[in-house]
PDB file of N, CA, C and O in Angstrom:
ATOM      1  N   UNK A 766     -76.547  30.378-126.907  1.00 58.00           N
ATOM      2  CA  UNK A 766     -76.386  30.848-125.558  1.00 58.00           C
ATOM      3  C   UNK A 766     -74.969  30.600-125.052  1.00 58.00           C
ATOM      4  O   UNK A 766     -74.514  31.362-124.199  1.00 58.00           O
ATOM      5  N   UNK A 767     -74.226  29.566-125.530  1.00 60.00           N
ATOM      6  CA  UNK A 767     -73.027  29.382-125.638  1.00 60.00           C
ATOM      7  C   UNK A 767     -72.254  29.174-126.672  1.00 60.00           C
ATOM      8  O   UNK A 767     -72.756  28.719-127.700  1.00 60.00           O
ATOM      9  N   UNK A 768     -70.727  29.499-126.596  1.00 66.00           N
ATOM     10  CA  UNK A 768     -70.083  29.562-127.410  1.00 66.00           C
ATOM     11  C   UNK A 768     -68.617  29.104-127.405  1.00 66.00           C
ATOM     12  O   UNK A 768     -67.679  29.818-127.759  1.00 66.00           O
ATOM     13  N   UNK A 769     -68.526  27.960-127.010  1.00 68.00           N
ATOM     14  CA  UNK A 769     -67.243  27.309-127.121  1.00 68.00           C
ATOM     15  C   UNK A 769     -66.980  25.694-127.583  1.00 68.00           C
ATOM     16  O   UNK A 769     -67.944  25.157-128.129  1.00 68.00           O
ATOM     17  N   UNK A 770     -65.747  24.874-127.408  1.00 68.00           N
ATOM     18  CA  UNK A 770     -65.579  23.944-128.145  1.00 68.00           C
ATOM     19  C   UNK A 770     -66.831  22.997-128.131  1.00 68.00           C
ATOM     20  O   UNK A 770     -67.255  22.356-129.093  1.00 68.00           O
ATOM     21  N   UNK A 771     -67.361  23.033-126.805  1.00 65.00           N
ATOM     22  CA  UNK A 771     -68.691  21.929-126.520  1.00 65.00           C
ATOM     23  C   UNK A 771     -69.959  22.194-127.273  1.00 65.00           C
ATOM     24  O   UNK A 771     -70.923  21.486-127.564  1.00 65.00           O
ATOM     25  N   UNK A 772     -69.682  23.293-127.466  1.00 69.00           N
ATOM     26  CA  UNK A 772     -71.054  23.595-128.480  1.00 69.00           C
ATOM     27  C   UNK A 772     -70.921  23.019-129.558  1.00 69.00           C
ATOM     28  O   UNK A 772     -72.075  22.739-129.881  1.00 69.00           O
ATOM     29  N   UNK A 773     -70.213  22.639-130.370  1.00 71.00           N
ATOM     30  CA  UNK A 773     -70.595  21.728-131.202  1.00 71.00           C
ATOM     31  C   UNK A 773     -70.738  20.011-131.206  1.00 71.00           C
ATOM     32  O   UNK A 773     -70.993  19.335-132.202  1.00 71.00           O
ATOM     33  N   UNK A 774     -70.596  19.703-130.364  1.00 75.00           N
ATOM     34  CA  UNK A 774     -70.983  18.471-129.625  1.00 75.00           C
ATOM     35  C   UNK A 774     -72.344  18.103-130.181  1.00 75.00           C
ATOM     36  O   UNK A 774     -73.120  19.059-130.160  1.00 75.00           O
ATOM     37  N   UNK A 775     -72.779  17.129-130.607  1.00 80.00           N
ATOM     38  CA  UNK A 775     -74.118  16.629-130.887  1.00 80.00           C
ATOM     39  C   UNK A 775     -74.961  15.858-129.342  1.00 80.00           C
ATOM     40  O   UNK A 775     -76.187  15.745-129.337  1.00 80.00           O
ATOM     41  N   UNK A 776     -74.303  15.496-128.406  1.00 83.00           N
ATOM     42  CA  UNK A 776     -74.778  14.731-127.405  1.00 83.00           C
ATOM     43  C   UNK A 776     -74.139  15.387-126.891  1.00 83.00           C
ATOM     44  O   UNK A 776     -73.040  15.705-127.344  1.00 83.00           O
ATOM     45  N   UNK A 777     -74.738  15.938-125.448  1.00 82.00           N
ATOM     46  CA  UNK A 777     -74.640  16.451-124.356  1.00 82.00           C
ATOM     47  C   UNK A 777     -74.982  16.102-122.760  1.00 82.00           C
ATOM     48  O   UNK A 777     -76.162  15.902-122.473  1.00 82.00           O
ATOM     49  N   UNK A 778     -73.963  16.027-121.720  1.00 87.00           N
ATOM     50  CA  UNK A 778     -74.188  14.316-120.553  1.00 87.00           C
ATOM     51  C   UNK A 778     -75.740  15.458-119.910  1.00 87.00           C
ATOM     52  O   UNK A 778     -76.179  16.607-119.967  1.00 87.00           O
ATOM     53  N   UNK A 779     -76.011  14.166-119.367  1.00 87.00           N
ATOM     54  CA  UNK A 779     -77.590  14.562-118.396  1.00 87.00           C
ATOM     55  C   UNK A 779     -78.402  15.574-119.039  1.00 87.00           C
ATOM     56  O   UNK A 779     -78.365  16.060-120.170  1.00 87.00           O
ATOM     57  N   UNK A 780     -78.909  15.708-118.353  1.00 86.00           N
ATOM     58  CA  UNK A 780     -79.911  17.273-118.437  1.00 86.00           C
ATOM     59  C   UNK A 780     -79.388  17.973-118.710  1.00 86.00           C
ATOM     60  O   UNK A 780     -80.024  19.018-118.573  1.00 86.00           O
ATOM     61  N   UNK A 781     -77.571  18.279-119.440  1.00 86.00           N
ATOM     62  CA  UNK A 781     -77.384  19.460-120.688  1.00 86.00           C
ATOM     63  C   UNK A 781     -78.162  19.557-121.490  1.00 86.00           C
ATOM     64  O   UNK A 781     -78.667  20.622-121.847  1.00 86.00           O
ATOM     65  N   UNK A 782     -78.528  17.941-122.137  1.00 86.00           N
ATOM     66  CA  UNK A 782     -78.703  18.133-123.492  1.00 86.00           C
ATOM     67  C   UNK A 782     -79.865  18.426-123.513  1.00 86.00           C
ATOM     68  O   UNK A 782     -80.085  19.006-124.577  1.00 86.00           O
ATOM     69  N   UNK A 783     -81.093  18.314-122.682  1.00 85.00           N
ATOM     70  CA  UNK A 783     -81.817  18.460-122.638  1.00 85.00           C
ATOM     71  C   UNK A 783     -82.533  20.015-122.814  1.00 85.00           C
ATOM     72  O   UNK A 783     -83.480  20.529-123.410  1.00 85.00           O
ATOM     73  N   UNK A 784     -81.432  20.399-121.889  1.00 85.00           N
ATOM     74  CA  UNK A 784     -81.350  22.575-121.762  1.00 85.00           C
ATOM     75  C   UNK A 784     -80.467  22.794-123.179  1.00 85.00           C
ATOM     76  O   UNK A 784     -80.377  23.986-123.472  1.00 85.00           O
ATOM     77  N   UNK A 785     -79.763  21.830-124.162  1.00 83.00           N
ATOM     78  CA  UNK A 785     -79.464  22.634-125.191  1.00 83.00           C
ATOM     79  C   UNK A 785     -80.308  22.422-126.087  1.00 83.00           C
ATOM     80  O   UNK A 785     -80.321  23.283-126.967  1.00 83.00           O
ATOM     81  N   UNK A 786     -81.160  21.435-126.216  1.00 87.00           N
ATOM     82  CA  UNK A 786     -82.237  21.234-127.488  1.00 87.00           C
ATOM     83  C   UNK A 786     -83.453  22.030-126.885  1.00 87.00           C
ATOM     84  O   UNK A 786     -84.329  22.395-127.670  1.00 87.00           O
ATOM     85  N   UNK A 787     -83.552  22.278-125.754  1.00 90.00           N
ATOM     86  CA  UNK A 787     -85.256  23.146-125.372  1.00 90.00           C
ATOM     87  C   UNK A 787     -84.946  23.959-124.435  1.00 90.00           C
ATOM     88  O   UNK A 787     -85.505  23.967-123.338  1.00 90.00           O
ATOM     89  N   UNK A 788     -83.608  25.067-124.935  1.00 89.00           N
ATOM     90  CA  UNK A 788     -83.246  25.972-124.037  1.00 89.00           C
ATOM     91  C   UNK A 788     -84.022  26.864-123.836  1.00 89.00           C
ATOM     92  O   UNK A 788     -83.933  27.573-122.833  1.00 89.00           O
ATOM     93  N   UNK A 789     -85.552  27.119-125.346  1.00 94.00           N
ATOM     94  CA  UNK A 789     -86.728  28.397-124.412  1.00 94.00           C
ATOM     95  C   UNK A 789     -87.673  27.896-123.464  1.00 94.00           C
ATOM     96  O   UNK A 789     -88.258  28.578-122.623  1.00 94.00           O
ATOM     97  N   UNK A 790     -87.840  26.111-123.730  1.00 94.00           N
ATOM     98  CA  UNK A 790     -88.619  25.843-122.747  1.00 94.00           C
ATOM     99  C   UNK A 790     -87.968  25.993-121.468  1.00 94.00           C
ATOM    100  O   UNK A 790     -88.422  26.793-120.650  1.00 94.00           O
ATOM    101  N   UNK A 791     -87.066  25.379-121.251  1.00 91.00           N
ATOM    102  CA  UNK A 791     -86.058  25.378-119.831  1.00 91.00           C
ATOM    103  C   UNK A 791     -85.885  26.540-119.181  1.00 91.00           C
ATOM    104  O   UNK A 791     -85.694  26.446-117.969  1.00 91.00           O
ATOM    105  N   UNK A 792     -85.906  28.025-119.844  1.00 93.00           N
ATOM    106  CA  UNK A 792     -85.779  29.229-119.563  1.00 93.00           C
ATOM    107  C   UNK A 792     -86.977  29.531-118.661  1.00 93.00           C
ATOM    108  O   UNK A 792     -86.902  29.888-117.485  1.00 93.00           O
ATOM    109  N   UNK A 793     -88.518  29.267-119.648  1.00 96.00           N
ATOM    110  CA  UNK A 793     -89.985  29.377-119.188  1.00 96.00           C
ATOM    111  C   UNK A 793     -90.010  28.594-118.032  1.00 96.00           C
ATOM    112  O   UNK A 793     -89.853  29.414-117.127  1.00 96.00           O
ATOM    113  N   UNK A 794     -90.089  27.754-117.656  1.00 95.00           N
ATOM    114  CA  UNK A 794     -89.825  26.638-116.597  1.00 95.00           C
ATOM    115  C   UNK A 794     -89.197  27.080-115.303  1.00 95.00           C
ATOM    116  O   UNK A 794     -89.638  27.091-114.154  1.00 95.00           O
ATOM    117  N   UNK A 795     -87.663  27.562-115.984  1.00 94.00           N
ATOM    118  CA  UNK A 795     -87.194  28.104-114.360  1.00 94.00           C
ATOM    119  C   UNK A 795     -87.655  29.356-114.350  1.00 94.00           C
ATOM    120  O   UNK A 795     -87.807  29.783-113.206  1.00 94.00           O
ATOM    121  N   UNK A 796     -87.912  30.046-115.139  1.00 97.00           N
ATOM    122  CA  UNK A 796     -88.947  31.196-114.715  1.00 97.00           C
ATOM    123  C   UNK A 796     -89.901  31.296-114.154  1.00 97.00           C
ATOM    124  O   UNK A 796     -90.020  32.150-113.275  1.00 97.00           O
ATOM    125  N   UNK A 797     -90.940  30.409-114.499  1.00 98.00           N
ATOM    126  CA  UNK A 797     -91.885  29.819-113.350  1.00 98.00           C
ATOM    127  C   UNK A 797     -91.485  29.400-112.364  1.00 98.00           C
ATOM    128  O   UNK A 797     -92.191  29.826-111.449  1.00 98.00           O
ATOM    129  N   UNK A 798     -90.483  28.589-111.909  1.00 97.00           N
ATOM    130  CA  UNK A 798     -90.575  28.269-110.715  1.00 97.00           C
ATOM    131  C   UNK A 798     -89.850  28.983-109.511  1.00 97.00           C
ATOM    132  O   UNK A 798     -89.714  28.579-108.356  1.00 97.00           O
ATOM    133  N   UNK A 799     -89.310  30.456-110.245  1.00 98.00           N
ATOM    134  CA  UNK A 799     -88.572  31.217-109.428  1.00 98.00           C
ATOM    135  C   UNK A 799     -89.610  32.506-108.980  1.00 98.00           C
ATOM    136  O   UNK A 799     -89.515  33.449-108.194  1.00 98.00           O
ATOM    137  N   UNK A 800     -90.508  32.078-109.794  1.00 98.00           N
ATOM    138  CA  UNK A 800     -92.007  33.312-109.614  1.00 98.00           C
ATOM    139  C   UNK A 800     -92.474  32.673-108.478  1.00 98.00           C
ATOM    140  O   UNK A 800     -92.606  33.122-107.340  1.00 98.00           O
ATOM    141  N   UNK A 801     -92.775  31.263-109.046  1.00 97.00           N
ATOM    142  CA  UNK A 801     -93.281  30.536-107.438  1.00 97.00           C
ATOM    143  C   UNK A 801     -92.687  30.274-106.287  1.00 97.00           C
ATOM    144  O   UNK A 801     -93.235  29.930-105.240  1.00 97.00           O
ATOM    145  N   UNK A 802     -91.588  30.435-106.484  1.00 97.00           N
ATOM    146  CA  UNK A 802     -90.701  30.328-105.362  1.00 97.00           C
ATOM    147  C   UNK A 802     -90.523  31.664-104.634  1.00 97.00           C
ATOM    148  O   UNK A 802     -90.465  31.805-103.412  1.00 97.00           O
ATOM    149  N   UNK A 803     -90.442  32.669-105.608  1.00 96.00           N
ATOM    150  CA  UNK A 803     -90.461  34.196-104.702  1.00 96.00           C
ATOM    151  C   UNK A 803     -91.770  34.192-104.174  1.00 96.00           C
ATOM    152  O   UNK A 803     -91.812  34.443-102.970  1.00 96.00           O
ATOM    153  N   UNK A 804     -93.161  33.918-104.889  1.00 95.00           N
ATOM    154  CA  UNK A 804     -94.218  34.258-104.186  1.00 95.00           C
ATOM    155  C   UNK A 804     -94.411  33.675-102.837  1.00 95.00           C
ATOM    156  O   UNK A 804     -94.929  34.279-101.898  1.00 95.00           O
ATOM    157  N   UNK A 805     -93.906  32.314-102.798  1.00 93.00           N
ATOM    158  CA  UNK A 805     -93.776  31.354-101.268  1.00 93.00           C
ATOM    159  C   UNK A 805     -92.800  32.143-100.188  1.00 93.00           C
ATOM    160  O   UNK A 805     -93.110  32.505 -99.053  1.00 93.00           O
ATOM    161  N   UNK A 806     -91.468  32.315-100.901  1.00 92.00           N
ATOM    162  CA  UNK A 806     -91.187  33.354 -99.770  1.00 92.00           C
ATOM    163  C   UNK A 806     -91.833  34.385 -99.417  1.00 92.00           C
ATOM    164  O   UNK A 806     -91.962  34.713 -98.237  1.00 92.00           O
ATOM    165  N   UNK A 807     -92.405  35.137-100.573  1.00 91.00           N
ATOM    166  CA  UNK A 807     -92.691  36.663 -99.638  1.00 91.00           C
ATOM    167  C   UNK A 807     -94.161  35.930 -98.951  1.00 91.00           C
ATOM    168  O   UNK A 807     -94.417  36.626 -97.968  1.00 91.00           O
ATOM    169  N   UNK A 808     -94.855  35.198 -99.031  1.00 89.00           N
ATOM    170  CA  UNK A 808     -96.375  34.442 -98.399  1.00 89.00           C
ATOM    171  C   UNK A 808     -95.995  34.264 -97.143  1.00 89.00           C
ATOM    172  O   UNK A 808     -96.537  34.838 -96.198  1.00 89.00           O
ATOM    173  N   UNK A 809     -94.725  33.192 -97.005  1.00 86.00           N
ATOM    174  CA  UNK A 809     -94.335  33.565 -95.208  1.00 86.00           C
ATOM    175  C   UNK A 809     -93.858  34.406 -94.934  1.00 86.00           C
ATOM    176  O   UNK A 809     -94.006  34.610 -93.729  1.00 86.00           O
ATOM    177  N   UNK A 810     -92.991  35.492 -95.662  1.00 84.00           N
ATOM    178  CA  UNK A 810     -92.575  36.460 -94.504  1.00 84.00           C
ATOM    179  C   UNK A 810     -94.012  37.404 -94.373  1.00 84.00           C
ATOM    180  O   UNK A 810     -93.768  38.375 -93.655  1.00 84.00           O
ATOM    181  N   UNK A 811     -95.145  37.402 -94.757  1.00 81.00           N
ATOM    182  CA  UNK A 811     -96.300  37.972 -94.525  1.00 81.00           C
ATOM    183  C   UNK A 811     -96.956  36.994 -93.416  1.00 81.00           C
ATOM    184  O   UNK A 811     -98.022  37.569 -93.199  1.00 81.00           O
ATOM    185  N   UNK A 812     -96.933  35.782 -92.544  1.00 70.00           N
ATOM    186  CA  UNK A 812     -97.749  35.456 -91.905  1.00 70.00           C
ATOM    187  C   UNK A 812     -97.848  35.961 -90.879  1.00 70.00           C
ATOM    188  O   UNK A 812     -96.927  36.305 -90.139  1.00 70.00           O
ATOM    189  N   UNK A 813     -98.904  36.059 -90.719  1.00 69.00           N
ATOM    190  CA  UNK A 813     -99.789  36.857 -89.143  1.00 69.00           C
ATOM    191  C   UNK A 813     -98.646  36.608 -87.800  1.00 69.00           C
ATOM    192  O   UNK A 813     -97.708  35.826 -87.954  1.00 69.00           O
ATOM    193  N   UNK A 814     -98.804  37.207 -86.759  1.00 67.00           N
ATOM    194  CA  UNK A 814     -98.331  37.199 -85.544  1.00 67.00           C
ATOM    195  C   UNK A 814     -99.017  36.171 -84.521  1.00 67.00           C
ATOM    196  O   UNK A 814    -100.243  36.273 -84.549  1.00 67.00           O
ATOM    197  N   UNK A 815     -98.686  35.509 -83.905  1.00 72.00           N
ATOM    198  CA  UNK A 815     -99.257  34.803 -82.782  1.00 72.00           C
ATOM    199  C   UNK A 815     -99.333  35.239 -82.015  1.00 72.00           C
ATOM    200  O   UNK A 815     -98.272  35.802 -81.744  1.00 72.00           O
ATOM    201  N   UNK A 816    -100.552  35.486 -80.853  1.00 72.00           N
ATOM    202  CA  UNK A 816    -101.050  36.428 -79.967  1.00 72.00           C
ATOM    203  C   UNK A 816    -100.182  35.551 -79.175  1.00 72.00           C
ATOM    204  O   UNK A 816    -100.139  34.352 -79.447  1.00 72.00           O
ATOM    205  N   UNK A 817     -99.335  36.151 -78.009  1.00 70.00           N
ATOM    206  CA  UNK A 817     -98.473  35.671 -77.058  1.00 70.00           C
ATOM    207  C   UNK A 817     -97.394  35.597 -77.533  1.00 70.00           C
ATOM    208  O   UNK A 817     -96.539  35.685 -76.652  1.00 70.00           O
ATOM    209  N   UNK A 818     -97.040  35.491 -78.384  1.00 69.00           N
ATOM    210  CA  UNK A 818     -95.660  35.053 -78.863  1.00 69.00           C
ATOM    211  C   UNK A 818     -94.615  36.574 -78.215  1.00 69.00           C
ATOM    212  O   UNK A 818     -95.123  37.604 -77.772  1.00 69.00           O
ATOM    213  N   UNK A 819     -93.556  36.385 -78.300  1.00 69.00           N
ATOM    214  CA  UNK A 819     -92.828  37.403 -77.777  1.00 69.00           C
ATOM    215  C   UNK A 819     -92.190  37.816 -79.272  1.00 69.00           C
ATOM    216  O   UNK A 819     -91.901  36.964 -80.112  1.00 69.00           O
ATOM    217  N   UNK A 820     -92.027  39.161 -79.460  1.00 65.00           N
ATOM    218  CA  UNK A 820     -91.768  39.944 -80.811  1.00 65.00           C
ATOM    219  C   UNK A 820     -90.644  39.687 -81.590  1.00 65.00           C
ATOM    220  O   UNK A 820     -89.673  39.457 -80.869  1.00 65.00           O
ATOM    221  N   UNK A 821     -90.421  39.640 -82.645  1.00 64.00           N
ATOM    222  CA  UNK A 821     -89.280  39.285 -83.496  1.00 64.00           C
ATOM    223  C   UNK A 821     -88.048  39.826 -83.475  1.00 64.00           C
ATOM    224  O   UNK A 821     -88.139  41.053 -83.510  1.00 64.00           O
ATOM    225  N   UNK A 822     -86.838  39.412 -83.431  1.00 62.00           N
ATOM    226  CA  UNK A 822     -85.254  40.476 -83.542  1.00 62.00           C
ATOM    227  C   UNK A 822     -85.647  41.683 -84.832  1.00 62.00           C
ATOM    228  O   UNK A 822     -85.232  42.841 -84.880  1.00 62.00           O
ATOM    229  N   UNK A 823     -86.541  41.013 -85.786  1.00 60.00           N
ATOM    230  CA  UNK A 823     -86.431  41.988 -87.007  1.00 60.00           C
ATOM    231  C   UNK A 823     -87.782  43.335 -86.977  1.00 60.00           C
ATOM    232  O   UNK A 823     -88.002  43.967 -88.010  1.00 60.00           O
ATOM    233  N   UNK A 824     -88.509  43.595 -85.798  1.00 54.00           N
ATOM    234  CA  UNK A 824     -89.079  44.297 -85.525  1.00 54.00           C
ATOM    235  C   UNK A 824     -89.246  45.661 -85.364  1.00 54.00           C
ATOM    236  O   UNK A 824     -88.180  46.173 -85.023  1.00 54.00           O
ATOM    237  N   UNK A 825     -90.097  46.413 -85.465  1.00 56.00           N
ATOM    238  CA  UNK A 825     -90.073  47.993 -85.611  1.00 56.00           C
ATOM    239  C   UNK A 825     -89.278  48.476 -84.754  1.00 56.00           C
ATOM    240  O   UNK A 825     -88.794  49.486 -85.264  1.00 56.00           O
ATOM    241  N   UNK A 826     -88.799  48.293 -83.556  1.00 55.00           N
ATOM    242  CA  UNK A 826     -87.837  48.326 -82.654  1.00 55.00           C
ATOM    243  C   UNK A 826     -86.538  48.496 -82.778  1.00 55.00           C
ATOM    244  O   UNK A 826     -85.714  49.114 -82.104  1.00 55.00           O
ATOM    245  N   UNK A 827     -86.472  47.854 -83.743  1.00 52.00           N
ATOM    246  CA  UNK A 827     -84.685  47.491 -84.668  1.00 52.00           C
ATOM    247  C   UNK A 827     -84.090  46.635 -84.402  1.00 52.00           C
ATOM    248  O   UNK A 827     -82.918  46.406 -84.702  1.00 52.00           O
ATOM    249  N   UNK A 828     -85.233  45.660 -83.435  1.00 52.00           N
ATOM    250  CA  UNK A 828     -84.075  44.708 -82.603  1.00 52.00           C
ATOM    251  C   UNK A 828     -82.982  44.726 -81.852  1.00 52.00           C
ATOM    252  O   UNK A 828     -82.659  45.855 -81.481  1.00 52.00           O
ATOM    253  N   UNK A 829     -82.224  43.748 -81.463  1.00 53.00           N
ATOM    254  CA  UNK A 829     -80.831  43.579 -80.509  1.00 53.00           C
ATOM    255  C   UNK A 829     -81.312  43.335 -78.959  1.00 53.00           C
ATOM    256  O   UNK A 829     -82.270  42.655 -78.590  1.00 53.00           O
ATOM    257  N   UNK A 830     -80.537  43.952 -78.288  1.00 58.00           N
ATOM    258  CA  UNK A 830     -80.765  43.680 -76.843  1.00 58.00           C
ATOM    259  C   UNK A 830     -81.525  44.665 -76.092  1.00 58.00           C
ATOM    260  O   UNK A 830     -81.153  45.760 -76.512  1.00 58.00           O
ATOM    261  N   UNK A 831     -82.027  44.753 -75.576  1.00 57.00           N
ATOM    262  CA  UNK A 831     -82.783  45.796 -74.733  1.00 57.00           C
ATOM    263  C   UNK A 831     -82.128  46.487 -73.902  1.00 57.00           C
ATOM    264  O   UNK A 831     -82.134  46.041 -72.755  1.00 57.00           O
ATOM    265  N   UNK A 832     -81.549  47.451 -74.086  1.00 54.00           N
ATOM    266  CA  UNK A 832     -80.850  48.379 -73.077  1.00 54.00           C
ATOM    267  C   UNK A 832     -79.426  48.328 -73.347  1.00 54.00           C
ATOM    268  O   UNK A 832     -78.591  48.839 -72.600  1.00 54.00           O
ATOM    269  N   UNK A 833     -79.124  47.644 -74.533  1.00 55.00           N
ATOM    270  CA  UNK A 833     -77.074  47.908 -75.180  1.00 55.00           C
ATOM    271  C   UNK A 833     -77.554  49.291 -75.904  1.00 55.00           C
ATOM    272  O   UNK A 833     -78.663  49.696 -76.254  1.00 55.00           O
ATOM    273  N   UNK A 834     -75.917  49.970 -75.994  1.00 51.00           N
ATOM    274  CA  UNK A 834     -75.772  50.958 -76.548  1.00 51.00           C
ATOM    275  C   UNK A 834     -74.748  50.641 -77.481  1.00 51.00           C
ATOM    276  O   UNK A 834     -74.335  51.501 -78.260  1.00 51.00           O
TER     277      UNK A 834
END
């Protein structure tokens, strides 16, 4: 996955070496957690409306100020 002088290095500091000896696990891993992490975002930008609440800037409206041109 890389290709320069450090690659041949046998020991690698912190959690390199770790991502160079189990770079498909490490791949699977942050792949998962970027699946779970997109699914958490899009989960809140789906939560319901609060009855009373006053409407969002990002609304069917288009937002901004009410009455600028």
């Amino acid at each position: 996955m890389a290709a320069n002088a450090a690659t041949g290095d046998s020991k690698w500091p912190g959690v390199l070496d770790l991502l160079r000896t189990r770079a498909w696990w490490a791949v699977g891993v942050l792949t998962l957690a970027a699946i779970v992490i997109a699914w958490l975002v899009a989960r809140a930008e789906q939560a319901p409306d609060v009855e009373g609440d006053p409407p969002s800037a990002s609304g069917a409206c288009g937002g901004g100020v009410a009455g600028a041109a």
